[in-house]
Coordinates of C-alpha atoms in Angstrom, one line a residue:
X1 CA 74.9 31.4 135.5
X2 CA 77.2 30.9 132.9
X3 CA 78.6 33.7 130.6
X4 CA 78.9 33.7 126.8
X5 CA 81.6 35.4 125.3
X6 CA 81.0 38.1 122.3
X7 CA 83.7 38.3 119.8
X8 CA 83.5 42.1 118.7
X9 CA 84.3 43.0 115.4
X10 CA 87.1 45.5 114.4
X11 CA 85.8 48.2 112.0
X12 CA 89.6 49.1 110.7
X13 CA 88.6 50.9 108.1
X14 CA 86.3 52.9 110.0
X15 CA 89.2 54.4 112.1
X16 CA 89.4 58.2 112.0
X17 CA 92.1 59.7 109.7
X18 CA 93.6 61.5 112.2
X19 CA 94.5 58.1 113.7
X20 CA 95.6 56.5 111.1
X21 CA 98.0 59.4 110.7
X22 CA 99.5 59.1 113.6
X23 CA 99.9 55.1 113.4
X24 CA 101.4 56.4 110.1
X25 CA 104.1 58.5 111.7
X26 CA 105.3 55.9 114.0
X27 CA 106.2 53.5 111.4
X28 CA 110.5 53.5 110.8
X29 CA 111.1 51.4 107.6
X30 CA 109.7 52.2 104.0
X31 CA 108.0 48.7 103.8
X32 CA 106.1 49.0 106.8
X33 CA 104.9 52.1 105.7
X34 CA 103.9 50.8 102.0
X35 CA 102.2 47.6 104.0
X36 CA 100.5 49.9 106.7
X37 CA 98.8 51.7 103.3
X38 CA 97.8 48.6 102.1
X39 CA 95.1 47.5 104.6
X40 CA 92.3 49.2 102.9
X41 CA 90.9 51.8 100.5
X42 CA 90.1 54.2 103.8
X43 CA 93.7 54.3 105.0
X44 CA 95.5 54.5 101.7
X45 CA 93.5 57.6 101.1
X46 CA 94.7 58.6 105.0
X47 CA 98.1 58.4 104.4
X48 CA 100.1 60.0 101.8
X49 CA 102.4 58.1 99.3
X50 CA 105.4 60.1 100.2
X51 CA 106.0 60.2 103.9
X52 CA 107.8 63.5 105.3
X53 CA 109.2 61.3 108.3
X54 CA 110.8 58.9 106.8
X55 CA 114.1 59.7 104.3
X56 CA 113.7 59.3 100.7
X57 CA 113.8 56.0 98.5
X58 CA 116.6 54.8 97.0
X59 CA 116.6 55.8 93.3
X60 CA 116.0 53.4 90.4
X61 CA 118.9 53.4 87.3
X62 CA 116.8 54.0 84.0
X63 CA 118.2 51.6 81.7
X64 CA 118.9 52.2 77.8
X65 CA 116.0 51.9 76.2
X66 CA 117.9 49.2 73.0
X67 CA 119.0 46.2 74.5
X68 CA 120.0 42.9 73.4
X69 CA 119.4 39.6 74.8
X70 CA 122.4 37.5 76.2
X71 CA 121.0 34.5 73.8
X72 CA 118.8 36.0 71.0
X73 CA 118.4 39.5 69.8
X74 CA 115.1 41.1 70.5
X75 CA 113.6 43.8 68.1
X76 CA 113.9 47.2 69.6
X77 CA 110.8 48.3 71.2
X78 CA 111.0 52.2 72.0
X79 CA 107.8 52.4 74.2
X80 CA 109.3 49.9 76.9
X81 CA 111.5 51.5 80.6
X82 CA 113.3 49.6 82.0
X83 CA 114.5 50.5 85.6
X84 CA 117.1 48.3 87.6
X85 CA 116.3 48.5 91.9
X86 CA 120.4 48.9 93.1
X87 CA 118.7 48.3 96.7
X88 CA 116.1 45.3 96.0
X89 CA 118.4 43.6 93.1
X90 CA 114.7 43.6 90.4
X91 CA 114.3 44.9 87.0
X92 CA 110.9 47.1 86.6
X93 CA 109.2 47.2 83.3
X94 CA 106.8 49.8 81.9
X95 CA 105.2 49.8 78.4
X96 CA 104.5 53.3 78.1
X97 CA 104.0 54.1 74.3
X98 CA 103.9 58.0 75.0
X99 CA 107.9 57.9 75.1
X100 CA 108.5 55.7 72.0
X101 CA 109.1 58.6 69.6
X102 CA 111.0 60.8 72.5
X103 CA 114.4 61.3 73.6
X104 CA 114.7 61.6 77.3
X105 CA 116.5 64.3 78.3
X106 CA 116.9 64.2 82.3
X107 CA 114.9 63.2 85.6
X108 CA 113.7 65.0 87.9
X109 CA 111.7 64.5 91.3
X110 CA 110.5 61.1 89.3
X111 CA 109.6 62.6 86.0
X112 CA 111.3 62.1 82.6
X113 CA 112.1 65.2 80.8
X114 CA 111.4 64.4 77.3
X115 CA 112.2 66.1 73.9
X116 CA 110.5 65.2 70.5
X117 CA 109.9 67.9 67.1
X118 CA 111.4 70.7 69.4
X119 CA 108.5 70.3 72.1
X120 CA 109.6 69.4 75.6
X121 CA 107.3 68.0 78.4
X122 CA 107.7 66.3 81.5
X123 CA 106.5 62.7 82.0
X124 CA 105.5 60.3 85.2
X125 CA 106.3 56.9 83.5
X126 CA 104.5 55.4 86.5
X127 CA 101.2 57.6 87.0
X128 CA 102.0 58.1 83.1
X129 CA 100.8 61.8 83.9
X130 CA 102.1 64.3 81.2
X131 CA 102.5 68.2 81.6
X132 CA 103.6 70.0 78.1
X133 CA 106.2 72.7 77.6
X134 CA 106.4 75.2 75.1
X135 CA 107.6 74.8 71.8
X136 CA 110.9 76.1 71.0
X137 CA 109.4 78.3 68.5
X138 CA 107.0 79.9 70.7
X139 CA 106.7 83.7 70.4
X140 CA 108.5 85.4 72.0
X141 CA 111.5 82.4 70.8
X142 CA 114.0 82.0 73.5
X143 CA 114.6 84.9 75.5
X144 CA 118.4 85.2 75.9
X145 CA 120.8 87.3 78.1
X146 CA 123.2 88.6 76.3
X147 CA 123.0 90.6 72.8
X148 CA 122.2 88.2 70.1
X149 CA 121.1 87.9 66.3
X150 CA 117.5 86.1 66.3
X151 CA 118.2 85.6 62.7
X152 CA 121.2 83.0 62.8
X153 CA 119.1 81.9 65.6
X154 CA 118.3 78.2 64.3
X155 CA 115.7 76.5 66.5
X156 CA 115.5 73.5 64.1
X157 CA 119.2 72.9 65.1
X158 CA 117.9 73.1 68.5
X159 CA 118.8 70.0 70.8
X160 CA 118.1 69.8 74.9
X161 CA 121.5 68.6 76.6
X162 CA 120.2 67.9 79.9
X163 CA 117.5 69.4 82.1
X164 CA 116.4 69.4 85.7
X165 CA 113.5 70.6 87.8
X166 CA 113.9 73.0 90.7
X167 CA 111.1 71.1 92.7
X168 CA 108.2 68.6 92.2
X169 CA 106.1 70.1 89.7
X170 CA 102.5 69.1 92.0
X171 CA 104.6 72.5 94.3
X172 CA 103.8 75.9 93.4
X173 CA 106.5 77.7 91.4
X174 CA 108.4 74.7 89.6
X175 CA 111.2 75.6 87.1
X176 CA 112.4 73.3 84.3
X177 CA 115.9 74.5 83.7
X178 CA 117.7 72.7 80.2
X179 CA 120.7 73.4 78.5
X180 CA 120.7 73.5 74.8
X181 CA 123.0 73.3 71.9
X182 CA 122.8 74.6 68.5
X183 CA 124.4 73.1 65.0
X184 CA 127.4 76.1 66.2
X185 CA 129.8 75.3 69.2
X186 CA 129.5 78.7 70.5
X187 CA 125.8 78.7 71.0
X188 CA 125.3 76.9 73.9
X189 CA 122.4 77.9 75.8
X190 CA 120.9 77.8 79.0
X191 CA 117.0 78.6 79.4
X192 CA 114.1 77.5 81.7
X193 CA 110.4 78.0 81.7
X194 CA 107.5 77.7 84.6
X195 CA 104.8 75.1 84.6
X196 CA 102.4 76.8 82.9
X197 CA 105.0 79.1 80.9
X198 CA 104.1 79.9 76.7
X199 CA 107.8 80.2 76.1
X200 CA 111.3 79.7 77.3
X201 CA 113.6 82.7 79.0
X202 CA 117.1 82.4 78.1
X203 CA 119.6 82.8 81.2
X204 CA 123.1 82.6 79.0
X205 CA 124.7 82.2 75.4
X206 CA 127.5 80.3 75.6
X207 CA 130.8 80.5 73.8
X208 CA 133.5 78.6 73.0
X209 CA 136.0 80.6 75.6
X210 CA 133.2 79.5 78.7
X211 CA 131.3 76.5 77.8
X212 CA 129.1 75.2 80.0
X213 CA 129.9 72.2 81.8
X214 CA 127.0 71.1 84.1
X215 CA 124.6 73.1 86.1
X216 CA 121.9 72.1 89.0
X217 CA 119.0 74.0 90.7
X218 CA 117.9 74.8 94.1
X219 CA 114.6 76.4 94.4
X220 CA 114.8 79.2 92.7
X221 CA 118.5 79.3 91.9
X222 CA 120.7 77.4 88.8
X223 CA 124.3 77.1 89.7
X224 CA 126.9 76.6 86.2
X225 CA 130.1 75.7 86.3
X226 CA 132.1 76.0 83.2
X227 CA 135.5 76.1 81.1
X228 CA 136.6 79.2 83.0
X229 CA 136.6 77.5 85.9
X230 CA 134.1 79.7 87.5
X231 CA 130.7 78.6 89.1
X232 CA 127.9 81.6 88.5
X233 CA 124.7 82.0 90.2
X234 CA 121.6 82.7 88.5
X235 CA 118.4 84.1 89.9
X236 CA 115.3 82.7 88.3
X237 CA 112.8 85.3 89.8
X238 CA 114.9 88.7 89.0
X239 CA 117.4 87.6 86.5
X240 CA 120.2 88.6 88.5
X241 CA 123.6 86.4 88.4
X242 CA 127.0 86.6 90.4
X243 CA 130.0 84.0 90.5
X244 CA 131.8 82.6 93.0
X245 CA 135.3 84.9 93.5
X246 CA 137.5 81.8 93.6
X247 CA 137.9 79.3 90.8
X248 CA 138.1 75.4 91.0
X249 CA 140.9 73.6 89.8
X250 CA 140.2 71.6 86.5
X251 CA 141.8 70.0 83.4
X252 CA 139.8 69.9 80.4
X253 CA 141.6 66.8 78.5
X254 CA 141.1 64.8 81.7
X255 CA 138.1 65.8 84.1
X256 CA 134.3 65.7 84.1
X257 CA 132.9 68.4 86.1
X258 CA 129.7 67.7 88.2
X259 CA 127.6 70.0 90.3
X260 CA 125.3 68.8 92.6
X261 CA 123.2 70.3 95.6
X262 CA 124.4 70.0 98.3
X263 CA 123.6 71.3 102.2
X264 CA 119.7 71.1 101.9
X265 CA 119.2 74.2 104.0
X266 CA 121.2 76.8 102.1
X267 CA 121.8 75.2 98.7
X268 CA 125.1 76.0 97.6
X269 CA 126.5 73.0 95.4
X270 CA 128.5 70.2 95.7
X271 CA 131.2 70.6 93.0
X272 CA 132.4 67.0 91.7
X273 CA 135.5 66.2 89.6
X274 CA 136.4 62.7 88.3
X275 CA 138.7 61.3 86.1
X276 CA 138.2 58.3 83.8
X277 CA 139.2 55.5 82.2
X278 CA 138.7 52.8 80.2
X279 CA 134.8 51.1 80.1
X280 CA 133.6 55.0 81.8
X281 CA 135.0 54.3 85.4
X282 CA 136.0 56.4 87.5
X283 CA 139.7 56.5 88.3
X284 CA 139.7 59.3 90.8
X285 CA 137.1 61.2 92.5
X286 CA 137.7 64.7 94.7
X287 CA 134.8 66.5 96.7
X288 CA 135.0 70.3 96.6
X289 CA 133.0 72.7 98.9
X290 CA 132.6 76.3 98.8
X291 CA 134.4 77.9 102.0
X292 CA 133.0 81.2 103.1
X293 CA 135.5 81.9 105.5
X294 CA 138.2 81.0 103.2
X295 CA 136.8 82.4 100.1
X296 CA 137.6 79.0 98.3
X297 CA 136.6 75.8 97.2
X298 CA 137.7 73.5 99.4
X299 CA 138.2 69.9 99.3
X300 CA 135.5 67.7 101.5
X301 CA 135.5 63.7 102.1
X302 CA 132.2 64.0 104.4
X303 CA 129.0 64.8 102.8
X304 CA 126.8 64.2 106.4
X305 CA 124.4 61.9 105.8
X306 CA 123.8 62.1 101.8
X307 CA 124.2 60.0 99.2
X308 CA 125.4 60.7 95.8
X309 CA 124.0 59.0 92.6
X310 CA 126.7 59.6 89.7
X311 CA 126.2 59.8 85.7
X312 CA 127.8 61.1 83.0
X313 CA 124.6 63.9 83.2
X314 CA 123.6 64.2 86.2
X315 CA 124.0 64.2 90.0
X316 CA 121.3 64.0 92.8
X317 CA 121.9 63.5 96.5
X318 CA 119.3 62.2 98.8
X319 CA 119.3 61.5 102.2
X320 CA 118.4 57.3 102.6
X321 CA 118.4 55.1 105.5
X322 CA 121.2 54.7 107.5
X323 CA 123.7 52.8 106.1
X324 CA 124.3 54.9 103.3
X325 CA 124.9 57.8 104.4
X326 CA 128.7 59.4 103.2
X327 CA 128.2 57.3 100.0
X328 CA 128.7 57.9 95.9
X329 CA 127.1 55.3 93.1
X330 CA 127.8 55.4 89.6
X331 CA 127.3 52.9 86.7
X332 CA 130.2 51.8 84.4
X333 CA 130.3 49.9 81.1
X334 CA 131.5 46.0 80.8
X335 CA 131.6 45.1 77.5
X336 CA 131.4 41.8 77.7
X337 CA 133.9 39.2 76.1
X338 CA 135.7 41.8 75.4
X339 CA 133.3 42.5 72.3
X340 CA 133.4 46.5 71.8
X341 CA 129.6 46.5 69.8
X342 CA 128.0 45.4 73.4
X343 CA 128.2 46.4 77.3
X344 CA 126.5 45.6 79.9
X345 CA 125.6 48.0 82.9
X346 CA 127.8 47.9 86.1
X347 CA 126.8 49.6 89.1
X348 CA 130.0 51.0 91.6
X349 CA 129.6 51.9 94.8
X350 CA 132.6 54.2 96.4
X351 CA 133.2 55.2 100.7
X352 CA 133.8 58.8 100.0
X353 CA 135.6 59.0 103.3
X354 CA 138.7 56.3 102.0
X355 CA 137.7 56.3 98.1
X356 CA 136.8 52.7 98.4
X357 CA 135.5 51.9 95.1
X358 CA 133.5 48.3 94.8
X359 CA 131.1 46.7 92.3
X360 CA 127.7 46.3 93.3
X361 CA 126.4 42.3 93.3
X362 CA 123.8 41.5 91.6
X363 CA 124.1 44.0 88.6
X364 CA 121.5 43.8 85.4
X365 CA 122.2 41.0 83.1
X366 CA 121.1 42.7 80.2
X367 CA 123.3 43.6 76.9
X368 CA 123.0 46.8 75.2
X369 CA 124.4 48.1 71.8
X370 CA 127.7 50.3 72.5
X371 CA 125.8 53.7 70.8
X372 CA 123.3 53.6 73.7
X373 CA 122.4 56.6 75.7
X374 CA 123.8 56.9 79.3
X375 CA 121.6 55.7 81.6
X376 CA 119.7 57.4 84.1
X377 CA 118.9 57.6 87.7
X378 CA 115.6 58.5 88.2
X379 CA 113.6 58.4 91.7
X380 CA 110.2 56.7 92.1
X381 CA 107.1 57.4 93.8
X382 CA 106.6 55.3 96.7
X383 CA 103.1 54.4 96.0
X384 CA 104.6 51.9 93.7
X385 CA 107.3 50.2 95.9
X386 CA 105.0 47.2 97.0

């Protein structure tokens, strides 16, 4: 008697999500893991966007939002991001009309922090979810520190510098910390709020003898460093603040000051100074660590296995794929033929361990006007890597 063969039919989507998990956790390369979600409906609701096995992906560089064409001049369209891919070479483009009349202000755990009419509010350009902030003249105004006249208090004067989340703001307990300036020099402030907050509690006022020159966050603490030389420690749950006992060596007429987090596990900073020159690149860069045992900031030419990604206002390390590990990028300006009206973006890379600096190939072709803002590195959700 002969047999027939029966072909049986996969039900794929109809595989448990516990399974589909585990398949999930056994995939080593962010592609695979964007394809694997891609099947179906049923296992892209199984597995989450952002996999906790796998390191993070590499950041985008958020490009000035006025550019010029190489050939023709386009007219200036405010609504439209533009984000260069250093690790896949493409340019990503978003109309997202909710930023036109906004100046962005930082990036954070990939949201914008935007500023418009003395409102902040945090922005997903590609979800294009938006969570508000209070105004600046909330009551009570901002809260600050030290003893203060809320007369000569000007909020309309009011700017955000630069400001940074502690955490992704889906996490309970998320902090926006922003540094402000006023019309006055030395009223330089430093203030954060919780999701959810009505107004804005100030941390410091500045002055002219101890300005701030960059700060970062890690969970619930906001390390400064400024013109004293001195990096302080500020509690966002009792208040509190203590500085480190040893200064760091800087020159104000030549170096740019960066903190940045840096061991994951106990959060204590990163302290990065560089030295320019001409077209914003960077002519030296030096590493310092804080030293417990030597009660000192010490300098460092091994970060592990993070990478740094540099710009004139921020600093973020993340740890990538291997490959990249022990690594510091930063974009430069090329003004091309030598015209000083345009530039065009250059990203560097530099082997921290040597100092090897190199240009990245490709870089973005595009031309933008000299009184552009800095770009910005800003890290993506991987649900839109595909």
């Amino acid at each position: 008697m002969r047999m027939r063969k029966v072909r049986l039919e996969r039900d794929w989507a109809g595989l448990p999500p516990e399974l589909v998990t585990i398949i999930g956790e056994k995939v080593t390369t962010h592609k695979g893991y964007v394809h694997l979600r891609l099947v179906c409906k049923a296992w892209g609701r199984a597995l989450p966007p952002n996999p906790r096995h796998l390191p993070p992906q590499g950041p985008w560089l958020l490009l000035p939002q006025i550019f010029v064409n190489y050939y023709e001049e386009r007219d200036v369209d405010y609504s439209e991001l533009s984000f260069y891919d250093p690790f896949r070479f493409k340019t990503h483009r978003f109309q997202r009309p909710y930023i036109s009349d906004k100046d962005i202000c930082g990036s954070s755990f990939g949201w914008l922090v935007l500023e418009h009419d003395h409102r902040v509010s945090l922005f997903n350009p590609l979800t294009q979810c938006v969570i508000d902030l209070p105004h600046f003249d909330a009551t009570p105004t901002i809260l600050i520190s030290d003893p203060i006249d809320q007369e000569e208090h000007d909020t309309d004067m009011l700017c955000v510098l630069k400001a940074v989340l502690s955490c992704n703001p889906s996490e309970d307990g998320c902090f926006v910390v922003a540094s402000f300036q006023s019309s006055s020099p030395s009223n330089w402030e430093l203030g954060f709020c919780r999701i959810g907050d009505t107004h804005w509690t100030g941390l410091k006022t500045w002055d002219v003898r101890r300005e701030l020159l960059d700060f970062t966050c890690h969970k619930n603490l906001v390390y400064t460093a400024d013109t004293k030389r001195e990096v302080s420690v500020y509690d966002l749950e009792d208040l509190s603040v203590w500085t480190f006992p040893s200064k760091f060596n800087y020159n104000k007429k030549f170096h740019k000051i960066n903190l940045v987090e840096g061991d994951l596990e106990s959060g204590e900073p990163l302290l990065i100074r560089t030295r320019l020159y001409s077209d914003f690149e960077l002519n030296t860069i030096f590493m310092y660590k804080w030293f417990e045992d030597r009660q000192a900031w010490c300098q460092v030419r091994n970060i592990g296995k993070g990478t740094l990604f540099l710009n004139w206002r921020h600093c973020i390390n993340l740890q990538l794929e291997e490959g990249h590990e022990n690594q510091l990028y930063y974009d430069a300006r090329d003004y091309h033929n030598f015209s000083p009206d345009y530039f065009r973006v250059r990203i560097r890379w530099v082997k921290l361990e040597c100092r090897a600096d190199s240009l990245l190939h490709p870089n973005p072709m595009e031309e933008f006007p000299s009184q552009s803002e800095f770009p910005i590195w800003f890290t993506p959700s991987l649900i839109y890597l595909s």
